[in-house]
Short mmCIF file of C-alpha atoms in Angstrom, two decimals:
data_model
loop_
_atom_site.label_atom_id
_atom_site.label_comp_id
_atom_site.label_asym_id
_atom_site.label_seq_id
_atom_site.Cartn_x
_atom_site.Cartn_y
_atom_site.Cartn_z
CA MET A 173 -0.16 -0.12 0.09
CA GLY A 174 1.55 3.41 -1.01
CA LEU A 175 1.81 6.17 1.54
CA LEU A 176 -1.19 8.01 0.69
CA GLY A 177 -3.57 4.75 0.92
CA LEU A 178 -1.75 3.75 4.25
CA LEU A 179 -2.51 7.67 5.77
CA LEU A 180 -5.87 7.84 4.37
CA GLY A 181 -6.56 4.17 5.65
CA ILE A 182 -5.30 4.78 9.46
CA SER A 183 -7.34 8.28 9.28
CA ALA A 184 -10.46 6.05 8.32
CA VAL A 185 -10.31 4.16 11.44
CA LEU A 186 -10.93 7.58 13.38
CA VAL A 187 -14.21 8.40 11.68
CA VAL A 188 -15.73 5.07 12.43
CA SER A 189 -14.78 5.23 16.34
CA SER A 190 -17.68 6.30 18.65
CA ARG A 191 -15.29 5.88 21.91
CA TYR A 192 -13.79 9.05 21.98
CA PRO A 193 -14.74 12.69 22.67
CA THR A 194 -16.56 14.81 19.88
CA TRP A 195 -13.42 17.05 19.32
CA ALA A 196 -11.58 13.91 18.33
CA ALA A 197 -14.01 12.85 15.98
CA GLY A 198 -13.89 16.27 14.37
CA ALA A 199 -10.44 16.07 14.27
CA ALA A 200 -10.36 13.04 12.62
CA ASP A 201 -12.64 14.38 9.81
CA LYS A 202 -10.35 17.32 9.45
CA ALA A 203 -7.14 14.85 9.03
CA ARG A 204 -8.95 12.49 6.66
CA HIS A 205 -8.64 15.56 4.14
CA GLN A 206 -5.66 16.63 4.74
CA GLU A 207 -2.21 16.30 2.36
CA PRO A 208 0.34 13.43 3.52
CA LEU A 209 3.51 14.23 5.46
CA PHE A 210 6.76 15.04 4.02
CA LEU A 211 10.07 14.53 5.01
CA SER A 212 11.93 17.33 6.88
CA PRO A 213 14.98 18.87 5.56
CA GLY A 214 17.77 17.07 6.20
CA THR A 215 16.19 13.83 6.77
CA PRO A 216 18.10 10.79 5.64
CA LEU A 217 16.74 9.46 2.07
CA ASP A 218 16.80 5.85 3.81
CA ALA A 219 14.75 6.95 6.79
CA SER A 220 11.09 6.63 7.33
CA PRO A 221 8.43 9.23 6.82
CA PHE A 222 7.06 9.31 9.80
CA GLY A 223 10.63 9.78 11.35
CA SER A 224 10.86 7.95 14.76
CA LEU A 225 7.37 7.81 15.99
CA TRP A 226 6.79 4.69 17.76
CA PRO A 227 3.99 3.47 18.10
CA LEU A 228 2.48 5.11 14.80
CA PRO A 229 -0.58 7.36 15.83
CA GLN A 230 -3.85 6.75 13.89
CA SER A 231 -3.84 9.92 11.94
CA LEU A 232 -1.21 12.46 11.43
CA ARG A 233 -0.07 15.06 8.99
CA ILE A 234 3.57 16.39 9.51
CA SER A 235 4.61 19.36 7.15
CA PRO A 236 8.04 20.44 6.03
CA GLU A 237 8.06 23.51 7.79
CA ARG A 238 9.79 23.27 11.25
CA PHE A 239 9.92 25.26 14.04
CA ARG A 240 13.16 26.04 16.15
CA LEU A 241 13.12 25.42 19.85
CA ALA A 242 15.58 26.86 22.64
CA PRO A 243 15.56 24.38 25.99
CA TYR A 244 16.14 27.60 28.25
CA GLN A 245 13.00 29.31 26.82
CA PHE A 246 10.56 26.20 26.28
CA GLN A 247 8.04 25.28 28.65
CA ILE A 248 5.35 22.58 29.19
CA VAL A 249 2.65 24.15 30.69
CA HIS A 250 -1.10 23.94 31.50
CA GLY A 251 -3.22 25.33 28.52
CA PRO A 252 -6.18 27.99 29.19
CA GLY A 253 -9.20 26.19 30.36
CA SER A 254 -7.79 23.10 31.09
CA SER A 255 -9.64 21.29 34.12
CA ALA A 256 -6.24 19.94 35.56
CA GLY A 257 -4.22 22.78 36.53
CA PRO A 258 -0.81 23.03 38.60
CA ASP A 259 -2.52 21.00 41.64
CA CYS A 260 -2.33 17.71 39.17
CA LEU A 261 0.72 16.33 40.53
CA LEU A 262 0.52 13.60 37.73
CA LEU A 263 0.78 16.14 34.91
CA GLN A 264 3.31 18.28 36.99
CA ASP A 265 5.54 15.07 37.26
CA ALA A 266 4.95 14.50 33.72
CA PHE A 267 6.03 17.91 32.73
CA ARG A 268 9.35 17.20 34.77
CA ARG A 269 9.74 13.93 33.22
CA TYR A 270 9.22 14.90 29.67
CA TYR A 271 11.27 18.18 29.68
CA GLU A 272 14.33 16.10 30.61
CA TYR A 273 13.53 13.47 28.23
CA MET A 274 13.62 16.25 25.45
CA PHE A 275 16.74 18.01 26.56
CA GLY A 276 18.57 16.13 29.02
CA TYR A 277 21.01 14.29 26.53
CA SER A 278 21.82 17.39 24.44
CA LYS A 279 25.06 17.21 22.37
CA TRP A 280 25.67 20.70 23.07
CA GLN A 281 24.83 21.06 26.93
CA ASN A 282 27.12 23.79 27.67
CA ARG A 283 26.32 25.89 24.49
CA ASP A 284 26.44 29.49 24.88
CA GLU A 285 22.71 30.23 26.48
CA LYS A 286 22.67 33.84 24.94
CA THR A 287 22.72 32.26 21.54
CA LEU A 288 19.88 30.04 22.48
CA LEU A 289 17.62 32.66 23.66
CA CYS A 290 17.62 34.35 20.18
CA GLU A 291 16.80 31.08 18.39
CA THR A 292 13.11 29.96 19.32
CA GLU A 293 10.21 29.95 16.99
CA LEU A 294 8.38 27.60 19.34
CA SER A 295 7.79 28.80 22.82
CA SER A 296 5.72 26.31 24.93
CA LEU A 297 3.74 22.89 24.87
CA GLN A 298 0.20 23.60 26.26
CA VAL A 299 -1.80 20.71 27.76
CA ILE A 300 -5.28 21.06 28.00
CA ILE A 301 -7.58 18.66 29.59
CA THR A 302 -11.53 18.99 28.28
CA SER A 303 -13.43 16.64 30.51
CA GLU A 304 -14.40 18.06 33.59
CA ASP A 305 -13.17 15.21 35.53
CA SER A 306 -9.50 14.80 34.57
CA GLU A 307 -9.05 11.91 36.58
CA CYS A 308 -5.86 13.34 37.92
CA ASP A 309 -5.99 11.59 41.23
CA LYS A 310 -7.50 7.95 40.36
CA PHE A 311 -6.04 5.20 38.89
CA PRO A 312 -6.16 3.73 35.10
CA SER A 313 -8.70 1.12 34.12
CA ILE A 314 -9.75 -1.06 31.36
CA THR A 315 -12.30 2.02 30.67
CA SER A 316 -9.43 4.89 30.48
CA ASP A 317 -9.58 7.44 27.85
CA GLU A 318 -6.35 7.33 25.93
CA ALA A 319 -7.15 9.36 23.19
CA TYR A 320 -5.46 12.83 22.33
CA GLN A 321 -4.94 15.75 19.72
CA LEU A 322 -1.28 17.11 19.19
CA GLN A 323 -0.92 20.22 17.09
CA VAL A 324 2.27 21.73 16.37
CA SER A 325 2.40 25.52 15.22
CA LYS A 326 3.75 28.77 16.02
CA PRO A 327 4.27 30.21 18.91
CA THR A 328 2.63 27.17 20.88
CA ALA A 329 2.22 23.59 20.38
CA VAL A 330 -1.28 22.15 22.02
CA VAL A 331 -1.96 18.53 23.18
CA LYS A 332 -5.53 18.17 23.81
CA ALA A 333 -6.78 15.17 25.61
CA GLY A 334 -10.32 14.43 27.42
CA LYS A 335 -8.24 13.00 30.52
CA VAL A 336 -4.66 12.70 31.92
CA TRP A 337 -4.11 9.44 30.41
CA GLY A 338 -4.43 11.10 26.99
CA ALA A 339 -2.35 13.86 27.80
CA LEU A 340 0.69 11.60 29.27
CA ARG A 341 0.46 9.57 25.50
CA GLY A 342 0.42 12.96 23.52
CA LEU A 343 3.65 13.91 25.61
CA GLU A 344 5.42 11.36 24.32
CA THR A 345 4.21 11.71 20.94
CA PHE A 346 5.54 15.30 21.24
CA SER A 347 8.92 14.03 22.69
CA GLN A 348 9.18 11.60 19.74
CA LEU A 349 8.69 14.38 16.98
CA LEU A 350 11.32 16.71 18.41
CA HIS A 351 14.82 16.32 16.99
CA GLU A 352 18.50 17.52 17.52
CA ASP A 353 20.66 18.47 14.49
CA ASP A 354 24.41 17.72 14.50
CA CYS A 355 25.06 21.23 15.63
CA GLY A 356 22.59 21.05 18.98
CA SER A 357 19.95 22.94 17.75
CA TYR A 358 16.28 21.49 18.54
CA PHE A 359 13.62 21.63 15.72
CA VAL A 360 10.12 19.99 15.76
CA ASN A 361 7.87 19.89 12.20
CA GLU A 362 4.44 21.54 11.87
CA SER A 363 2.43 18.88 12.54
CA ASP A 364 -1.61 17.56 13.13
CA ILE A 365 -1.88 14.24 15.05
CA THR A 366 -5.28 12.78 16.18
CA ASP A 367 -4.49 9.19 18.70
CA PHE A 368 -5.95 6.76 20.30
CA PRO A 369 -5.28 3.01 20.99
CA ARG A 370 -6.86 0.50 18.91
CA PHE A 371 -6.78 -2.02 21.81
CA ALA A 372 -7.83 -0.98 25.63
CA TYR A 373 -5.13 -3.55 27.00
CA ARG A 374 -1.44 -3.33 26.05
CA GLY A 375 0.45 -5.34 28.93
CA ILE A 376 3.78 -6.71 29.77
CA LEU A 377 4.28 -9.88 32.22
CA LEU A 378 7.04 -9.54 34.43
CA ASP A 379 7.83 -12.73 36.20
CA THR A 380 9.22 -12.09 39.55
CA SER A 381 9.47 -15.62 41.02
CA ARG A 382 11.96 -17.87 39.05
CA HIS A 383 14.20 -14.44 39.20
CA PHE A 384 13.95 -11.96 41.96
CA LEU A 385 13.66 -8.62 39.82
CA PRO A 386 15.25 -5.41 41.98
CA LEU A 387 12.84 -2.73 42.37
CA LYS A 388 14.82 -0.55 40.41
CA ALA A 389 14.76 -2.85 37.12
CA ILE A 390 10.72 -2.94 37.42
CA LEU A 391 10.79 0.68 37.31
CA THR A 392 13.07 1.22 34.34
CA ASN A 393 10.93 -1.19 32.32
CA LEU A 394 7.70 0.81 33.84
CA ASP A 395 9.62 4.27 32.40
CA ALA A 396 10.24 1.59 29.03
CA MET A 397 6.65 0.46 28.69
CA ALA A 398 5.50 4.05 28.74
CA PHE A 399 7.84 5.38 25.93
CA ASN A 400 5.95 2.48 23.87
CA LYS A 401 2.47 3.22 25.09
CA PHE A 402 1.65 0.13 26.99
CA ASN A 403 -0.66 0.35 29.97
CA VAL A 404 -0.21 -2.65 31.99
CA LEU A 405 1.97 -4.21 34.12
CA HIS A 406 0.83 -7.88 34.77
CA TRP A 407 2.94 -8.57 37.78
CA HIS A 408 3.31 -12.58 37.99
CA ILE A 409 4.73 -11.91 41.61
CA ILE A 410 4.95 -15.41 42.72
CA ASP A 411 5.31 -18.85 41.40
CA ASP A 412 6.82 -22.51 42.24
CA PRO A 413 10.43 -21.17 42.86
CA SER A 414 9.83 -18.40 45.20
CA PHE A 415 7.09 -16.33 47.31
CA PRO A 416 8.27 -12.81 46.96
CA TYR A 417 5.33 -10.90 48.15
CA GLN A 418 5.48 -9.99 51.60
CA SER A 419 2.16 -10.53 52.97
CA THR A 420 0.75 -8.44 56.47
CA ALA A 421 -1.71 -11.10 56.61
CA PHE A 422 0.51 -14.04 56.12
CA PRO A 423 4.20 -13.01 56.49
CA GLU A 424 5.07 -16.43 57.01
CA LEU A 425 4.77 -16.82 53.05
CA SER A 426 7.46 -14.87 52.19
CA ALA A 427 9.29 -15.73 55.49
CA GLN A 428 9.16 -19.54 54.33
CA GLY A 429 8.95 -19.07 50.26
CA ALA A 430 11.05 -16.39 49.50
CA TYR A 431 15.04 -17.01 48.42
CA SER A 432 15.71 -15.22 51.26
CA PRO A 433 14.72 -12.17 53.79
CA ASN A 434 16.36 -9.66 50.78
CA HIS A 435 14.40 -11.02 48.05
CA VAL A 436 10.91 -9.90 48.96
CA TYR A 437 8.52 -7.22 47.86
CA THR A 438 7.56 -4.99 51.25
CA PRO A 439 4.31 -3.22 51.15
CA ILE A 440 6.03 -0.11 50.55
CA ASP A 441 8.01 -1.76 47.58
CA VAL A 442 4.59 -2.70 46.14
CA ARG A 443 2.99 0.93 46.73
CA ASN A 444 5.95 2.44 45.04
CA VAL A 445 5.47 0.46 41.70
CA ILE A 446 1.90 1.10 42.16
CA GLU A 447 2.14 5.13 42.28
CA TYR A 448 5.00 4.72 39.89
CA ALA A 449 2.92 3.18 37.23
CA ARG A 450 0.11 5.22 37.85
CA LEU A 451 1.87 8.17 37.17
CA ARG A 452 2.79 6.97 33.54
CA GLY A 453 -0.75 6.09 33.12
CA ILE A 454 0.13 1.98 33.60
CA ARG A 455 -2.27 -0.06 35.50
CA VAL A 456 -0.71 -3.05 37.80
CA ILE A 457 -2.35 -6.31 37.83
CA PRO A 458 -0.95 -8.84 40.03
CA GLU A 459 -1.08 -12.52 39.80
CA PHE A 460 -1.48 -14.99 42.33
CA ASP A 461 -1.85 -18.38 40.72
CA SER A 462 -3.26 -21.48 41.92
CA PRO A 463 -3.88 -24.14 42.54
CA GLY A 464 -0.74 -25.19 40.57
CA HIS A 465 2.50 -23.25 40.37
CA THR A 466 2.51 -23.10 44.60
CA GLN A 467 4.94 -25.07 45.73
CA SER A 468 6.52 -21.80 47.43
CA TRP A 469 3.45 -21.70 49.50
CA ARG A 470 2.56 -22.67 53.00
CA LYS A 471 2.50 -26.82 52.90
CA ASP A 472 -0.53 -26.76 55.31
CA ILE A 473 -2.61 -25.46 52.15
CA LEU A 474 -1.14 -28.02 49.67
CA VAL A 475 -2.16 -31.59 48.72
CA PRO A 476 0.41 -34.22 50.28
CA CYS A 477 1.22 -36.70 47.57
CA TYR A 478 1.33 -40.50 48.09
CA SER A 479 3.49 -43.16 47.06
CA GLY A 480 1.11 -46.23 47.47
CA LYS A 481 -0.47 -46.22 50.70
CA HIS A 482 1.65 -43.92 52.49
CA PRO A 483 2.60 -39.95 52.22
CA SER A 484 5.57 -39.29 50.54
CA SER A 485 7.62 -36.00 51.21
CA SER A 486 6.21 -34.05 48.01
CA TYR A 487 3.05 -32.00 47.79
CA GLY A 488 1.18 -30.99 45.10
CA PRO A 489 -1.25 -28.24 44.09
CA VAL A 490 -3.57 -26.59 46.55
CA ASN A 491 -5.82 -28.63 48.71
CA PRO A 492 -9.43 -28.10 47.19
CA ILE A 493 -11.01 -30.60 49.46
CA LEU A 494 -10.60 -28.48 52.99
CA ASN A 495 -12.57 -25.96 54.15
CA THR A 496 -9.49 -23.97 55.80
CA THR A 497 -7.88 -23.55 52.55
CA TYR A 498 -10.46 -21.23 51.29
CA ASN A 499 -10.71 -19.60 54.26
CA PHE A 500 -7.27 -18.98 53.80
CA MET A 501 -8.04 -17.90 50.58
CA MET A 502 -10.49 -15.24 51.50
CA LYS A 503 -8.18 -13.76 53.73
CA LEU A 504 -5.03 -13.53 51.33
CA PHE A 505 -7.33 -12.08 48.64
CA GLU A 506 -9.10 -9.41 50.82
CA GLU A 507 -5.15 -8.42 51.44
CA VAL A 508 -4.62 -8.41 47.76
CA GLY A 509 -7.58 -6.53 46.78
CA THR A 510 -6.97 -3.69 49.16
CA VAL A 511 -3.20 -3.43 48.18
CA PHE A 512 -3.98 -3.50 44.42
CA PRO A 513 -6.11 -1.14 43.66
CA ASP A 514 -7.15 -2.35 39.96
CA ASP A 515 -10.22 -3.73 39.55
CA TYR A 516 -8.91 -7.14 38.36
CA ILE A 517 -6.60 -9.51 40.02
CA HIS A 518 -4.99 -12.46 37.45
CA LEU A 519 -5.99 -15.87 39.53
CA GLY A 520 -3.95 -18.20 37.25
CA GLY A 521 -5.10 -21.63 36.80
CA ASP A 522 -2.80 -22.93 34.36
CA GLU A 523 -0.97 -26.17 34.13
CA VAL A 524 -2.16 -28.11 37.08
CA ASP A 525 -0.78 -31.22 37.65
CA PHE A 526 -3.17 -33.71 38.62
CA SER A 527 -0.90 -36.71 39.61
CA CYS A 528 -0.54 -35.53 43.45
CA TRP A 529 -4.55 -35.24 43.82
CA ASN A 530 -4.43 -38.72 42.07
CA SER A 531 -2.40 -40.39 44.52
CA ASN A 532 -3.89 -39.17 47.45
CA PRO A 533 -6.84 -41.20 49.25
CA ASP A 534 -8.78 -37.92 50.88
CA VAL A 535 -8.79 -36.23 47.56
CA THR A 536 -10.01 -39.38 45.58
CA GLU A 537 -12.91 -40.06 48.19
CA PHE A 538 -13.89 -36.50 48.05
CA MET A 539 -14.14 -36.57 44.26
CA ARG A 540 -16.05 -39.98 44.27
CA LYS A 541 -18.67 -38.42 46.79
CA LYS A 542 -18.83 -35.28 44.62
CA GLY A 543 -19.62 -37.47 41.35
CA PHE A 544 -16.34 -36.09 39.68
CA GLY A 545 -15.14 -39.83 38.64
CA PHE A 546 -11.78 -39.56 37.30
CA TRP A 547 -12.32 -36.18 36.01
CA TYR A 548 -9.66 -34.08 37.56
CA SER A 549 -10.30 -31.04 35.44
CA LYS A 550 -13.85 -31.21 37.48
CA LEU A 551 -12.11 -30.77 40.83
CA GLU A 552 -10.05 -27.84 39.21
CA SER A 553 -13.22 -26.47 38.26
CA TYR A 554 -14.60 -26.66 41.63
CA TYR A 555 -11.61 -25.05 42.98
CA VAL A 556 -11.54 -22.34 40.79
CA GLU A 557 -15.34 -21.59 40.91
CA LYS A 558 -14.71 -21.01 44.86
CA ILE A 559 -12.07 -18.97 44.07
CA LEU A 560 -13.72 -16.59 41.62
CA ASP A 561 -16.64 -16.38 44.02
CA ILE A 562 -14.29 -14.97 46.82
CA VAL A 563 -12.98 -12.73 44.24
CA THR A 564 -16.29 -11.35 43.00
CA SER A 565 -17.46 -11.05 46.85
CA LEU A 566 -14.63 -8.23 47.32
CA ASN A 567 -15.86 -6.45 44.66
CA LYS A 568 -12.75 -7.57 42.09
CA LYS A 569 -12.91 -9.34 38.75
CA SER A 570 -10.80 -11.56 37.49
CA ILE A 571 -8.40 -13.04 34.73
CA VAL A 572 -7.65 -16.71 34.32
CA TRP A 573 -5.34 -18.66 31.83
CA GLN A 574 -7.32 -20.13 29.04
CA GLU A 575 -7.12 -23.71 30.82
CA VAL A 576 -9.64 -22.66 33.17
CA PHE A 577 -12.28 -21.77 30.33
CA ASP A 578 -10.89 -25.40 28.34
CA HIS A 579 -11.89 -27.37 31.50
CA GLY A 580 -15.33 -26.17 31.56
CA ALA A 581 -15.14 -23.85 34.92
CA LYS A 582 -18.49 -21.62 35.37
CA LEU A 583 -16.65 -18.45 34.80
CA GLN A 584 -18.03 -14.92 35.92
CA PRO A 585 -19.89 -13.01 32.97
CA ASP A 586 -16.77 -10.59 33.19
CA THR A 587 -14.15 -12.88 33.80
CA ILE A 588 -11.21 -12.35 31.08
CA VAL A 589 -9.55 -15.59 29.59
CA GLU A 590 -6.04 -15.23 28.54
CA VAL A 591 -5.00 -17.35 25.57
CA TRP A 592 -1.42 -18.30 25.78
CA LYS A 593 -0.94 -21.62 24.36
CA SER A 594 0.85 -21.36 20.92
CA PHE A 595 -1.21 -24.02 19.14
CA LEU A 596 -4.40 -23.17 17.44
CA TYR A 597 -4.59 -19.85 19.59
CA TYR A 598 -7.04 -17.88 16.98
CA SER A 599 -9.36 -21.14 17.30
CA GLU A 600 -9.13 -20.50 21.33
CA LEU A 601 -10.33 -16.78 20.61
CA ALA A 602 -13.19 -17.69 18.30
CA ARG A 603 -14.28 -20.12 21.20
CA VAL A 604 -13.85 -17.94 24.08
CA THR A 605 -15.49 -15.15 22.53
CA LYS A 606 -18.15 -17.12 21.03
CA GLN A 607 -19.29 -17.98 24.70
CA GLY A 608 -19.21 -13.94 25.41
CA HIS A 609 -16.53 -13.87 27.33
CA GLN A 610 -13.72 -11.23 26.78
CA ALA A 611 -10.14 -12.34 26.00
CA ILE A 612 -6.34 -11.13 25.91
CA LEU A 613 -3.51 -12.81 23.73
CA ALA A 614 -0.64 -13.91 24.42
CA ALA A 615 0.03 -16.71 22.91
CA PRO A 616 2.18 -15.20 19.42
CA TRP A 617 4.22 -12.94 21.98
CA TYR A 618 6.06 -15.10 24.31
CA LEU A 619 9.40 -13.07 24.35
CA ASP A 620 11.10 -15.53 26.75
CA LEU A 621 11.14 -18.02 23.56
CA ILE A 622 14.29 -16.19 21.44
CA ARG A 623 15.84 -17.02 18.64
CA TYR A 624 18.55 -15.89 16.24
CA GLY A 625 17.93 -12.76 13.90
CA GLU A 626 15.40 -10.45 14.00
CA ASP A 627 12.31 -12.00 15.53
CA TRP A 628 10.71 -8.77 16.55
CA LYS A 629 9.21 -9.05 12.94
CA ASN A 630 7.34 -12.10 13.66
CA TYR A 631 5.74 -10.16 16.60
CA TYR A 632 4.74 -7.48 14.47
CA SER A 633 2.92 -9.56 11.86
CA VAL A 634 0.29 -11.11 14.42
CA GLU A 635 -3.13 -9.70 13.80
CA PRO A 636 -4.75 -10.43 16.70
CA LEU A 637 -8.44 -10.21 15.08
CA ASN A 638 -7.50 -12.72 12.56
CA PHE A 639 -9.96 -15.43 13.59
CA ILE A 640 -13.32 -16.64 12.28
CA GLY A 641 -15.89 -14.88 14.45
CA SER A 642 -18.36 -12.34 14.23
CA LYS A 643 -18.03 -8.22 15.00
CA SER A 644 -19.33 -8.51 18.48
CA GLN A 645 -16.84 -11.55 19.31
CA LYS A 646 -13.75 -9.95 17.69
CA GLU A 647 -14.96 -6.72 20.23
CA LEU A 648 -14.31 -8.79 22.95
CA VAL A 649 -10.74 -8.95 22.26
CA LEU A 650 -9.69 -6.69 24.74
CA GLY A 651 -6.02 -6.66 23.40
CA GLY A 652 -3.17 -8.67 24.25
CA GLU A 653 0.61 -8.72 26.47
CA ALA A 654 4.16 -9.51 25.79
CA CYS A 655 5.33 -12.10 28.34
CA LEU A 656 8.66 -12.75 29.62
CA TRP A 657 9.01 -15.71 31.87
CA GLY A 658 12.26 -15.47 34.05
CA GLU A 659 13.78 -19.02 33.86
CA TYR A 660 16.68 -17.50 32.03
CA VAL A 661 15.86 -13.43 32.93
CA ASP A 662 17.00 -11.85 35.82
CA ALA A 663 17.91 -7.99 36.35
CA THR A 664 21.46 -8.55 33.79
CA ASN A 665 19.26 -9.50 30.86
CA LEU A 666 15.95 -8.03 31.47
CA THR A 667 15.96 -4.67 29.59
CA PRO A 668 17.55 -5.88 26.54
CA ARG A 669 15.75 -9.12 26.40
CA LEU A 670 12.28 -6.97 26.52
CA TRP A 671 13.29 -3.91 24.36
CA PRO A 672 12.71 -3.41 21.36
CA ARG A 673 11.50 -6.99 20.63
CA ALA A 674 8.21 -5.90 23.24
CA SER A 675 8.03 -2.26 21.17
CA ALA A 676 6.71 -4.52 17.78
CA VAL A 677 3.95 -5.88 20.21
CA GLY A 678 3.10 -2.51 21.58
CA GLU A 679 2.58 -0.77 17.95
CA ARG A 680 0.59 -3.90 16.84
CA LEU A 681 -1.71 -3.39 19.68
CA TRP A 682 -1.60 0.80 19.33
CA SER A 683 -1.52 1.58 15.80
CA SER A 684 -4.49 0.88 13.11
CA LYS A 685 -4.77 -2.49 11.73
CA ASN A 686 -3.53 -1.18 8.05
CA VAL A 687 -0.08 -0.63 9.91
CA THR A 688 1.97 -3.31 8.48
CA ASP A 689 4.91 -2.14 6.59
CA VAL A 690 7.79 -4.05 7.96
CA SER A 691 10.19 -2.05 6.18
CA ASP A 692 9.47 1.44 7.40
CA ALA A 693 8.79 0.02 10.88
CA TYR A 694 12.59 -1.23 10.39
CA LYS A 695 13.43 2.35 10.35
CA ARG A 696 11.18 3.73 12.91
CA LEU A 697 12.11 0.96 15.31
CA THR A 698 15.77 1.56 15.04
CA GLN A 699 15.86 5.18 15.75
CA HIS A 700 13.19 4.77 18.62
CA ARG A 701 15.58 2.13 20.11
CA CYS A 702 18.55 4.84 20.19
CA ARG A 703 15.88 7.10 21.62
CA MET A 704 15.44 4.61 24.39
CA LEU A 705 18.82 4.25 24.84
CA ARG A 706 19.50 7.48 25.34
CA ARG A 707 16.62 7.86 27.99
CA GLY A 708 18.38 4.80 29.96
CA ILE A 709 16.75 1.79 28.64
CA ALA A 710 19.40 -0.73 27.47
CA ALA A 711 17.45 -1.90 24.15
CA GLN A 712 19.63 -4.35 22.21
CA PRO A 713 20.17 -3.87 18.76
CA LEU A 714 18.00 -4.79 15.61
CA SER A 715 20.44 -5.56 13.55
CA VAL A 716 23.82 -3.80 12.22
CA GLY A 717 24.34 -0.12 12.52
CA TYR A 718 24.94 2.68 15.07
CA CYS A 719 23.27 5.29 17.63
CA GLY A 720 24.20 8.73 16.31
CA HIS A 721 24.94 10.20 19.90
CA ALA A 722 27.81 9.84 22.53
CA PHE A 723 26.27 7.60 24.79
CA ILE A 724 26.87 4.30 22.82
#
C-alpha cells in the first residue's frame, strides 16, 4: 500500500470510532482530508517519512515547515481552560520528566545560552484536559480514555485530551517529534496528530518468582512501557520457585517461600511500583496463580502426595477439599484486593498437575462423593469457581489462563480469559469470544522464546483479530500482552531481552490494523531504540548499525 493509501486507511479508523469525545471525531474528519506528510529537510533518504514515531499514531500530518526550540525558553504548561491545573501532581511530574527526556541528553549541553535565547520559534507546549473530571488523582482502568490531539504550530504546540491518560500519551508523541541536529539545535515540524489506541489492554508480563527482579529493574521497565504506550504491568509476582510478596496477613509466606529475606517486595515496595506506574498511565495487575504453581506456598494448604498407601515427602497443588483452604484464600485475597487498586486480579489456573491429587486417598474419596469420577479437571473447576466467588465478593474481577475455560469452569460473566497456548490460538479466541467472554492474547508474544535474527518481525506480523468470528466476538478481544518468563532472565538481561522486541507488540496493539509495513517499521524502530538508549533503557540492537549520539 502506498503512503497516501496508508494515511487514508489510518484516518478512516478515526471516522468510524465512537469511543472518544466529539473533538476527536471532528479532528479525525479534518485529518482525513489533509495532504500526506513530507520528509523534513536534512532527513536521510533511507529514513521513514514518519520519522521515529513509535507506535505510529492513528492519523497524522507532518509538514516540511519546522520550528526551532530553545531549551532555556521552552516550557510545558497547563493550557487555558484545562480542568487540570498546577495542583495535578500527575501532570506536573510528567512535565518534568518529558522536559528532561527532550533536552537532558543534548550534544551541546554547554552551548552559549545567549545564542539559544535568540533562536526560538516555538515557546511552549500547552496541555489542555477537556473533561470536567481529569482523573488526575485516580488510577487508570480498562475504560481509561487515552485519546489525544496534538497540534504543533507557531508559537505554541497544544496537546488536548479528555483525561490525563491521553495527555501522557500526547506528551510522549511530542517528545518523539523533537529532533536535534548535529550542531545541537532543536527542531520540531509543524504537525497535526489525532491518536488513540486500537486496543484498551496492552500489557507486559514480568515474572519475579523464578528470578527476583530488584525494584529498580521494575521501575526502569515501567519507563520503557510508557515510551512504547503500554498500559498494563501484569505482575506475575509469585510461582513455584519463590514467594517474594511480603504479606501482612501471612508474613510466613515470604519468610518461608522467598529466596532470602532480601528477595522480597515489602508493602512499601509494592506501593512504590503501583504509584510509579500510575504516574505513567499504567495499571498494575497482580497474579496469584493457583491451584498449581504453588510449591513456594505454605505446605498446610497443599495436597500431600502419596507413594502407594503412604504419604511421600512431596506436595502437589493447593488442597481443594478443605474449608481451611478457602478461609485462607479469602483472607489473602482480601489483602491483595486492598493493596492493589486495579479492578482485576489474575488468578492463574494454568498447568495444574493432577498426579498428586490422584495419589491422595482423601482427594479421591472427595471426588467420589462429589460424583466427579476420574475427571480431575472437574475438581480443578470446583476449586477455581470457589476462588472466583471469593474475588467477586471482594468487588474485584478476575483474569484466568485459558485452561480454566477449556476445562469447563463456570466463569463469572466479566471474567477475562488469557489465551497463551501457541497451538491454534486463533481457534481458542473464537471459542472464548463465542461464549461471550472477553479475551487477552498472549500466545504469539512469548518473548522468553528467543531465536537468532530479527524475531521482532514475527511479533509485528500478528493480527490479533484474524480469527473466524462475528464483529461482536472481535469486540470482546481487549488486546494482548508480551510475556517475559523468568527461567533465564534476571536484572542482568531483563531490559535488553524485552526491548525493543516488545516494542513490536506495542505498535501492533496501539496503531491501526493497516500499519503493517515491516520495512518502514524497521526504520522507525531503529531510531526509537536509539531514543530508548538515550533515556536509559538498555534496548538491544535490531541489526547491524549504530546510534548517532555519544552514549553508545
